[in-house]
Coordinates of C-alpha atoms in Angstrom, one line a residue:
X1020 CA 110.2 -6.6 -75.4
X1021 CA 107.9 -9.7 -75.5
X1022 CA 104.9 -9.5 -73.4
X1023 CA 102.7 -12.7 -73.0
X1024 CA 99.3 -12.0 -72.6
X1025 CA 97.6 -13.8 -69.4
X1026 CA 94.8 -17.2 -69.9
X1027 CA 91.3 -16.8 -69.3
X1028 CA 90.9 -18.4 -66.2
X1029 CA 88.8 -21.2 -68.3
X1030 CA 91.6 -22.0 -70.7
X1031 CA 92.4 -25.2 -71.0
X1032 CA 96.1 -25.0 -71.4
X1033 CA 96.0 -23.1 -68.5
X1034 CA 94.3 -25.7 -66.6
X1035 CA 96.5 -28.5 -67.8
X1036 CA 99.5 -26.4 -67.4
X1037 CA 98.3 -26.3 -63.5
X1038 CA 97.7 -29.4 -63.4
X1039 CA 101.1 -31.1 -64.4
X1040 CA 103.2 -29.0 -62.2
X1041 CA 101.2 -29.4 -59.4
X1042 CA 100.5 -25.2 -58.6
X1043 CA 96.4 -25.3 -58.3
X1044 CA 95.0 -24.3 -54.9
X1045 CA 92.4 -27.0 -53.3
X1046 CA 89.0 -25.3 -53.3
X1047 CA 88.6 -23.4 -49.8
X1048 CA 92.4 -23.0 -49.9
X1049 CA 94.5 -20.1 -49.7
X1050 CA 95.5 -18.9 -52.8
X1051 CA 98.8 -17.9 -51.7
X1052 CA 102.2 -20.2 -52.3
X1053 CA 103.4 -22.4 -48.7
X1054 CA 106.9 -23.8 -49.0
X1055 CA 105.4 -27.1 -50.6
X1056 CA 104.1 -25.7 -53.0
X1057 CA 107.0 -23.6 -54.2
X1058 CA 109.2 -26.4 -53.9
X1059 CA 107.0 -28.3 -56.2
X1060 CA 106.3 -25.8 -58.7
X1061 CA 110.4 -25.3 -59.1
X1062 CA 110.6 -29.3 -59.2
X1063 CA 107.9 -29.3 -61.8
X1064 CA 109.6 -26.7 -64.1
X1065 CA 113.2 -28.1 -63.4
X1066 CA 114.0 -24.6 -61.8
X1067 CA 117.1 -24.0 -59.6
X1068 CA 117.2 -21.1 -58.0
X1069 CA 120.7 -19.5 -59.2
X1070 CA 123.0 -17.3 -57.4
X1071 CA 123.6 -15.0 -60.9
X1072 CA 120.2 -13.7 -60.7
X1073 CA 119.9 -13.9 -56.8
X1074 CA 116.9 -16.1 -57.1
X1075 CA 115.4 -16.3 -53.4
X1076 CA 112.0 -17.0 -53.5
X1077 CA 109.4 -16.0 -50.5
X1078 CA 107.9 -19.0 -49.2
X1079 CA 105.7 -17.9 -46.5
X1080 CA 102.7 -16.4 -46.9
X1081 CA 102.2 -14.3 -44.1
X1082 CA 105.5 -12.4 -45.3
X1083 CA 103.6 -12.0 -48.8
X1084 CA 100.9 -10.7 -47.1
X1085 CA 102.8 -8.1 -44.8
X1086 CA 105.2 -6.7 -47.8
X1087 CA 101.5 -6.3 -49.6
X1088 CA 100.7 -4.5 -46.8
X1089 CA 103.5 -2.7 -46.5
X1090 CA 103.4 -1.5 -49.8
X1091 CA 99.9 0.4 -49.0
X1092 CA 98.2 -1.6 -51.9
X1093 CA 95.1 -0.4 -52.9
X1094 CA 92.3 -2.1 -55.1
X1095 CA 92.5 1.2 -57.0
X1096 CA 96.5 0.3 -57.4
X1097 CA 98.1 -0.6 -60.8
X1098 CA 101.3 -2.4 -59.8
X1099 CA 104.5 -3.1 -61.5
X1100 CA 106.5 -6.3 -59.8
X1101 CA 110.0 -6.6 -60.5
X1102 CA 111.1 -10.4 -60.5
X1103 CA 108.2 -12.1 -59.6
X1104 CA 109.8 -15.4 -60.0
X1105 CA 107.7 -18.1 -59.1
X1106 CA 104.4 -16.0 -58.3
X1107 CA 104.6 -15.9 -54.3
X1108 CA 104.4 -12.0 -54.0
X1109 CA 101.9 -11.9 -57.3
X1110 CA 99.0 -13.6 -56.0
X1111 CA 99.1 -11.6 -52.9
X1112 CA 99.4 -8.2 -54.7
X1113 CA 96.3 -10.0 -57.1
X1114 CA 94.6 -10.0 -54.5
X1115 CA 94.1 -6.7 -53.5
X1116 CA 95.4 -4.6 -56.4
X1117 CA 93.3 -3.8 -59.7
X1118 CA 95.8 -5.0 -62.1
X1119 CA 99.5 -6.2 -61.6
X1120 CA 102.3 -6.6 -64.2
X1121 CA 104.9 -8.2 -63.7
X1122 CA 108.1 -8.0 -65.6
X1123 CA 110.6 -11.3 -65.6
X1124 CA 113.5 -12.1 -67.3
X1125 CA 114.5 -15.8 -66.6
X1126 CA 112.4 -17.7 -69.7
X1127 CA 111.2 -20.6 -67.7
X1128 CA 109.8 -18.4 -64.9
X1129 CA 108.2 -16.2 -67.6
X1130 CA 106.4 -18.8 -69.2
X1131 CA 105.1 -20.4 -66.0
X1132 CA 103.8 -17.8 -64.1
X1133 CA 100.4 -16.9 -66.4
X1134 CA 99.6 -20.7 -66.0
X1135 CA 100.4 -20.6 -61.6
X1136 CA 98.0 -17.4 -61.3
X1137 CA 95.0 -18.8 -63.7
X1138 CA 95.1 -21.5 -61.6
X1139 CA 95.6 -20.5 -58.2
X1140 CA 93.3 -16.8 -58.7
X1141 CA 91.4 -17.6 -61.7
X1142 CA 89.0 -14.8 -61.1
X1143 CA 92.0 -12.4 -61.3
X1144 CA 93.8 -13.9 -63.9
X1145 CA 91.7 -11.0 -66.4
X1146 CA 94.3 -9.1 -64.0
X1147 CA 97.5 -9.8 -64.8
X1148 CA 99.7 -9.4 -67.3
X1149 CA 103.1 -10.6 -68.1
X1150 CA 106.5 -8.9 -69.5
X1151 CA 108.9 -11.0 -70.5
X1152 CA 111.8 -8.8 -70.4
X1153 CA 114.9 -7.0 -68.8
X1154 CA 113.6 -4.6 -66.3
X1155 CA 116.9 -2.6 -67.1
X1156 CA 115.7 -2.2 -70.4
X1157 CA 111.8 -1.9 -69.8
X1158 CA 110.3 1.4 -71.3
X1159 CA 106.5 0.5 -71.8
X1160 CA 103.9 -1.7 -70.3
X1161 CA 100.8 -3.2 -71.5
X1162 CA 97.9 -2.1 -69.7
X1163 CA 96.6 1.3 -67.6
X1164 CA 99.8 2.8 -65.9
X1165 CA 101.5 1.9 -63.3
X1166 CA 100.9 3.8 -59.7
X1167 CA 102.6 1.4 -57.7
X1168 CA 106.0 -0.6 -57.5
X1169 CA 106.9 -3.3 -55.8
X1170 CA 109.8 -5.7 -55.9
X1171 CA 112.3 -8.7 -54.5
X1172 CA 115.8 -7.6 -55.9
X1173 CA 118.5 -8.9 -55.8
X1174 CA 121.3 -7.0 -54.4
X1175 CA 123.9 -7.0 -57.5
X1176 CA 121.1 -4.8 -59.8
X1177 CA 118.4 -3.3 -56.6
X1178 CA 120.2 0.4 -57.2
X1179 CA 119.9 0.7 -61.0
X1180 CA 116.4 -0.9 -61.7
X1181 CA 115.1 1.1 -59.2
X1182 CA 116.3 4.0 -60.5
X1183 CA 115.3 2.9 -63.9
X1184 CA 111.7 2.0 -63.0
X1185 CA 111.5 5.4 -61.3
X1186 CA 112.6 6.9 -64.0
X1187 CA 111.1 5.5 -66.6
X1188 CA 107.4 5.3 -65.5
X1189 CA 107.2 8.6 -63.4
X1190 CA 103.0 7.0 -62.8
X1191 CA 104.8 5.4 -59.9
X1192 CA 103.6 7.3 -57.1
X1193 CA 104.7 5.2 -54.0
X1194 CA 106.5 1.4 -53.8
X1195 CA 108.3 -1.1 -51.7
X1196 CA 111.4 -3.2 -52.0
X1197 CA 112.9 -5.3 -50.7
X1198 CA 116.9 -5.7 -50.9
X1199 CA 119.6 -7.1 -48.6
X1200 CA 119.7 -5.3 -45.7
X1201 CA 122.9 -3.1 -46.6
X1202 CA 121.7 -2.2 -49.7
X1203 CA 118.3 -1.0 -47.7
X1204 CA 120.2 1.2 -45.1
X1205 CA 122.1 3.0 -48.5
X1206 CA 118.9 4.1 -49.8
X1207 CA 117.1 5.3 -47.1
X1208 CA 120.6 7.1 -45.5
X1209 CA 120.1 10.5 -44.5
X1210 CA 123.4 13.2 -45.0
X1211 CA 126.1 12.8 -42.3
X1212 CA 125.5 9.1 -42.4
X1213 CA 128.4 6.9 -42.7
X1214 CA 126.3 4.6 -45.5
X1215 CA 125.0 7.8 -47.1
X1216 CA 126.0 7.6 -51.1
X1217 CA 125.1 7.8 -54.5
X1218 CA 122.2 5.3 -54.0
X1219 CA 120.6 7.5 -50.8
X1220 CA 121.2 10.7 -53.2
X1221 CA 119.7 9.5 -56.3
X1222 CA 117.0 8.1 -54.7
X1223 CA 115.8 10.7 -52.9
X1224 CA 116.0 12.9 -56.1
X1225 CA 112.4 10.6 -57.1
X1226 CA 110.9 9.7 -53.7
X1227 CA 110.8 10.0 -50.0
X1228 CA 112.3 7.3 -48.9
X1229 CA 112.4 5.4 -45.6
X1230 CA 113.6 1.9 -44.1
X1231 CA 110.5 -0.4 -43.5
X1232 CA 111.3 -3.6 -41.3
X1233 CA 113.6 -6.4 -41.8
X1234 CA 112.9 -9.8 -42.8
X1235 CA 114.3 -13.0 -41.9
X1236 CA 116.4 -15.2 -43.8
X1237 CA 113.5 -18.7 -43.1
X1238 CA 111.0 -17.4 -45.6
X1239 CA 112.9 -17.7 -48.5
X1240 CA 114.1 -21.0 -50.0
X1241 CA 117.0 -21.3 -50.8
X1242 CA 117.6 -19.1 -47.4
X1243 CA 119.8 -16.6 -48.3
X1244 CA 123.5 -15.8 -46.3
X1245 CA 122.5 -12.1 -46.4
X1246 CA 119.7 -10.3 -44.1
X1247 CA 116.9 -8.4 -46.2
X1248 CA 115.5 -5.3 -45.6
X1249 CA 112.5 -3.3 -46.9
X1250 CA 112.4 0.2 -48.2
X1251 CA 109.8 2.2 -48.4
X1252 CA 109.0 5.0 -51.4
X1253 CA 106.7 8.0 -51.8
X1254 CA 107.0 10.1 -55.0
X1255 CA 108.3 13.5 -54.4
X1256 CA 108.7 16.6 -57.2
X1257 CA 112.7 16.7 -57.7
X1258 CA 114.2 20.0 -56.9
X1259 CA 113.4 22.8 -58.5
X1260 CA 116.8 23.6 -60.6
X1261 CA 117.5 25.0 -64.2
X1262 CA 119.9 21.7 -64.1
X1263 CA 118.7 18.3 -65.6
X1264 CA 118.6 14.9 -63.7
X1265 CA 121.9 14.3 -65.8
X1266 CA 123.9 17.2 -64.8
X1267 CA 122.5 16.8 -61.1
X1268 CA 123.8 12.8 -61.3
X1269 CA 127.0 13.5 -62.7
X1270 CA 127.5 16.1 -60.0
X1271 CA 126.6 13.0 -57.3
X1272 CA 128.8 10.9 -59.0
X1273 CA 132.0 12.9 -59.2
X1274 CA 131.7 14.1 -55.4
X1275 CA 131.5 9.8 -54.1
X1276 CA 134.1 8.9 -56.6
X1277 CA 136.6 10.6 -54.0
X1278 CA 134.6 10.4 -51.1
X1279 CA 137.3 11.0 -48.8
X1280 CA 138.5 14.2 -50.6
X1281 CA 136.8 17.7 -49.8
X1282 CA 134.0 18.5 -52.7
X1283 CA 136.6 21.5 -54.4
X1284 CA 138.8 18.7 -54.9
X1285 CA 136.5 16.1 -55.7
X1286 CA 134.5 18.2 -58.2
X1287 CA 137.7 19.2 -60.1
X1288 CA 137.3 17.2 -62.8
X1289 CA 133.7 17.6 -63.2
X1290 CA 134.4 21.7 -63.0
X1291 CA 137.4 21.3 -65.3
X1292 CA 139.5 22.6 -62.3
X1293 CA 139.8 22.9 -58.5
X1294 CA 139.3 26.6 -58.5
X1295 CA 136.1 26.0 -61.1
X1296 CA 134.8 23.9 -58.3
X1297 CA 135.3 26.2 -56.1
X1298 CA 133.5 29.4 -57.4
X1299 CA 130.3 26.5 -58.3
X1300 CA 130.4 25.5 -54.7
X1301 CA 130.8 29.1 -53.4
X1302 CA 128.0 30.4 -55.8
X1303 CA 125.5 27.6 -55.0
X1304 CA 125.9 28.6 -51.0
X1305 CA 128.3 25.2 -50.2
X1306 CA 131.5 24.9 -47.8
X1307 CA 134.2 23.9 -50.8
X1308 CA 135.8 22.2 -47.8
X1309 CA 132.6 20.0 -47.3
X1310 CA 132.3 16.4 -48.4
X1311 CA 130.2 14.6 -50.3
X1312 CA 128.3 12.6 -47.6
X1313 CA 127.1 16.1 -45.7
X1314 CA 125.0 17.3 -49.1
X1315 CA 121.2 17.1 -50.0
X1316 CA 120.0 16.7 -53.2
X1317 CA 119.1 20.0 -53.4
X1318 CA 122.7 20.7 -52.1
X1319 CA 123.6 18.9 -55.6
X1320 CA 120.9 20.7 -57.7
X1321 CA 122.2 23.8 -56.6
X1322 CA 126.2 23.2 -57.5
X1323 CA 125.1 21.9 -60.9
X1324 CA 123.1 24.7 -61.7
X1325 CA 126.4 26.9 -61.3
X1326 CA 128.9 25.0 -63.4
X1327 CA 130.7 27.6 -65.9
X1328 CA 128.4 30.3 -65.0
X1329 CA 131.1 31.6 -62.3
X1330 CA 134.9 33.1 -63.4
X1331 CA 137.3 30.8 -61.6

């Protein structure tokens, strides 16, 4: 993991950098990026947003300033952003939080941002720091810990790097993402729903989680073909179970992998037979004829706990 540290809002390579690409706020003006301004900081760098990376990037300020409030940021707040890109959602969470660290994968976008926010909040800039990295394969940041997340994903990797970033910094205490709109009812699916999966499941195993507004396709450039939706997180305790987050998982998994089927068959190869899966599901208080989709995560903690401790 490389982590590039931020300017001092005097530097002159900062300044220059500003400068050239055109990203330094008038004096009186908001600090915040309009859709000029992104579109000339892209030009600048030679950046094209790509579909591989699902590189949408928030171009209206008064969305950055309502997913900042959202998110509940606090100025006691250390946040974590998740592919900041071009720095739209960074200055607004600079502006209120005590320190934010972002963490970015794409090279050119990694190298610009420290120069955007020097110029545009030079008295935060002390602030900020920059990961250049994989969030996937983030497992340390510089800096205090983080109590807050907050994110853009895109929908192809939302699932696992939130799981990962809940996983890996357990400081997180509440967040916000934003994802496209499917991807946002999943996670915040209650049982019986007809969305309700591994993602709600998994999720829910970390946080409290609920839907939090919609947002339209016009503030991002390029505009995206898919609706986005927020999702709202407040750290919870897991269950309390004998089981580990792995067992509990691998439960989750095997139970959606047949969705359709009832949980004694779906669980048969997790059990090592139907009738295995049968005694765990009896013993941990669950209809073997359920499915899947009609369990809590404590309905999961519970059948994991009972794996090979019951004669089939």
């Amino acid at each position: 993991m490389s982590s590039a540290p931020s300017p001092s809002p005097d530097a002159d390579t900062g300044a220059d950098t500003a400068a050239d690409t055109g990203v330094g706020a008038a004096p009186g003006a908001d600090a915040l990026l309009g859709p000029a301004d992104v579109r000339e900081l892209a030009a600048a760098l030679g950046v094209r947003p790509t579909k591989q990376r699902g590189q949408n990037f928030v171009i209206d300020a008064n969305t950055v300033r309502r997913l900042v409030r959202t998110a509940r940021v606090t100025p006691e707040d250390v946040v974590v952003e998740v592919g900041p890109g071009l720095g739209s959602l960074t200055l607004g969470l600079l502006q209120e939080a005590a320190r934010v660290t972002a963490v970015e994968i794409d090279d050119v976008l990694a190298a610009a941002l420290p120069a955007t926010v020097s110029a545009r909040l030079p008295g935060r800039a002390d602030r900020f720091a920059l990961v250049h990295h994989d969030a996937m394969r983030v497992t340390e940041l510089p800096g205090p810990e983080p109590t807050a997340l907050v994110a853009n994903l895109p929908y192809n990797v939302a699932v696992p790097v939130l799981l990962h970033m809940l996983a890996t910094f357990p400081s997180i205490e509440h967040g916000l993402v934003m994802v496209q709109a499917e991807v946002a009812d999943r996670l915040a699916a209650e049982p019986g729903s007809k969305v309700y999966g591994v993602p709600s499941v998994k999720a829910a195993w970390y946080a409290q989680v609920r839907r939090a507004g919609a947002i339209g396709r016009n503030v991002f450039w390029p505009a995206p073909n898919v609706d986005s939706g927020l999702v709202s997180l407040t750290r919870r305790e897991p269950p309390r179970t004998s089981a580990g987050r792995r067992e509990v998982f691998a439960v989750v998994d095997a139970a959606f992998a047949q969705r359709r089927k009832t949980l004694r068959a779906a669980l048969a190869g997790w059990a090592g037979s139907a009738a295995a899966a049968e005694a765990a599901l009896t013993a941990a208080g669950i209809d073997p004829r359920a499915r899947g989709e009609s369990l809590t995560i404590e309905d999961f903690a519970a059948i994991a706990e009972r794996k090979g401790t019951t004669s089939a």
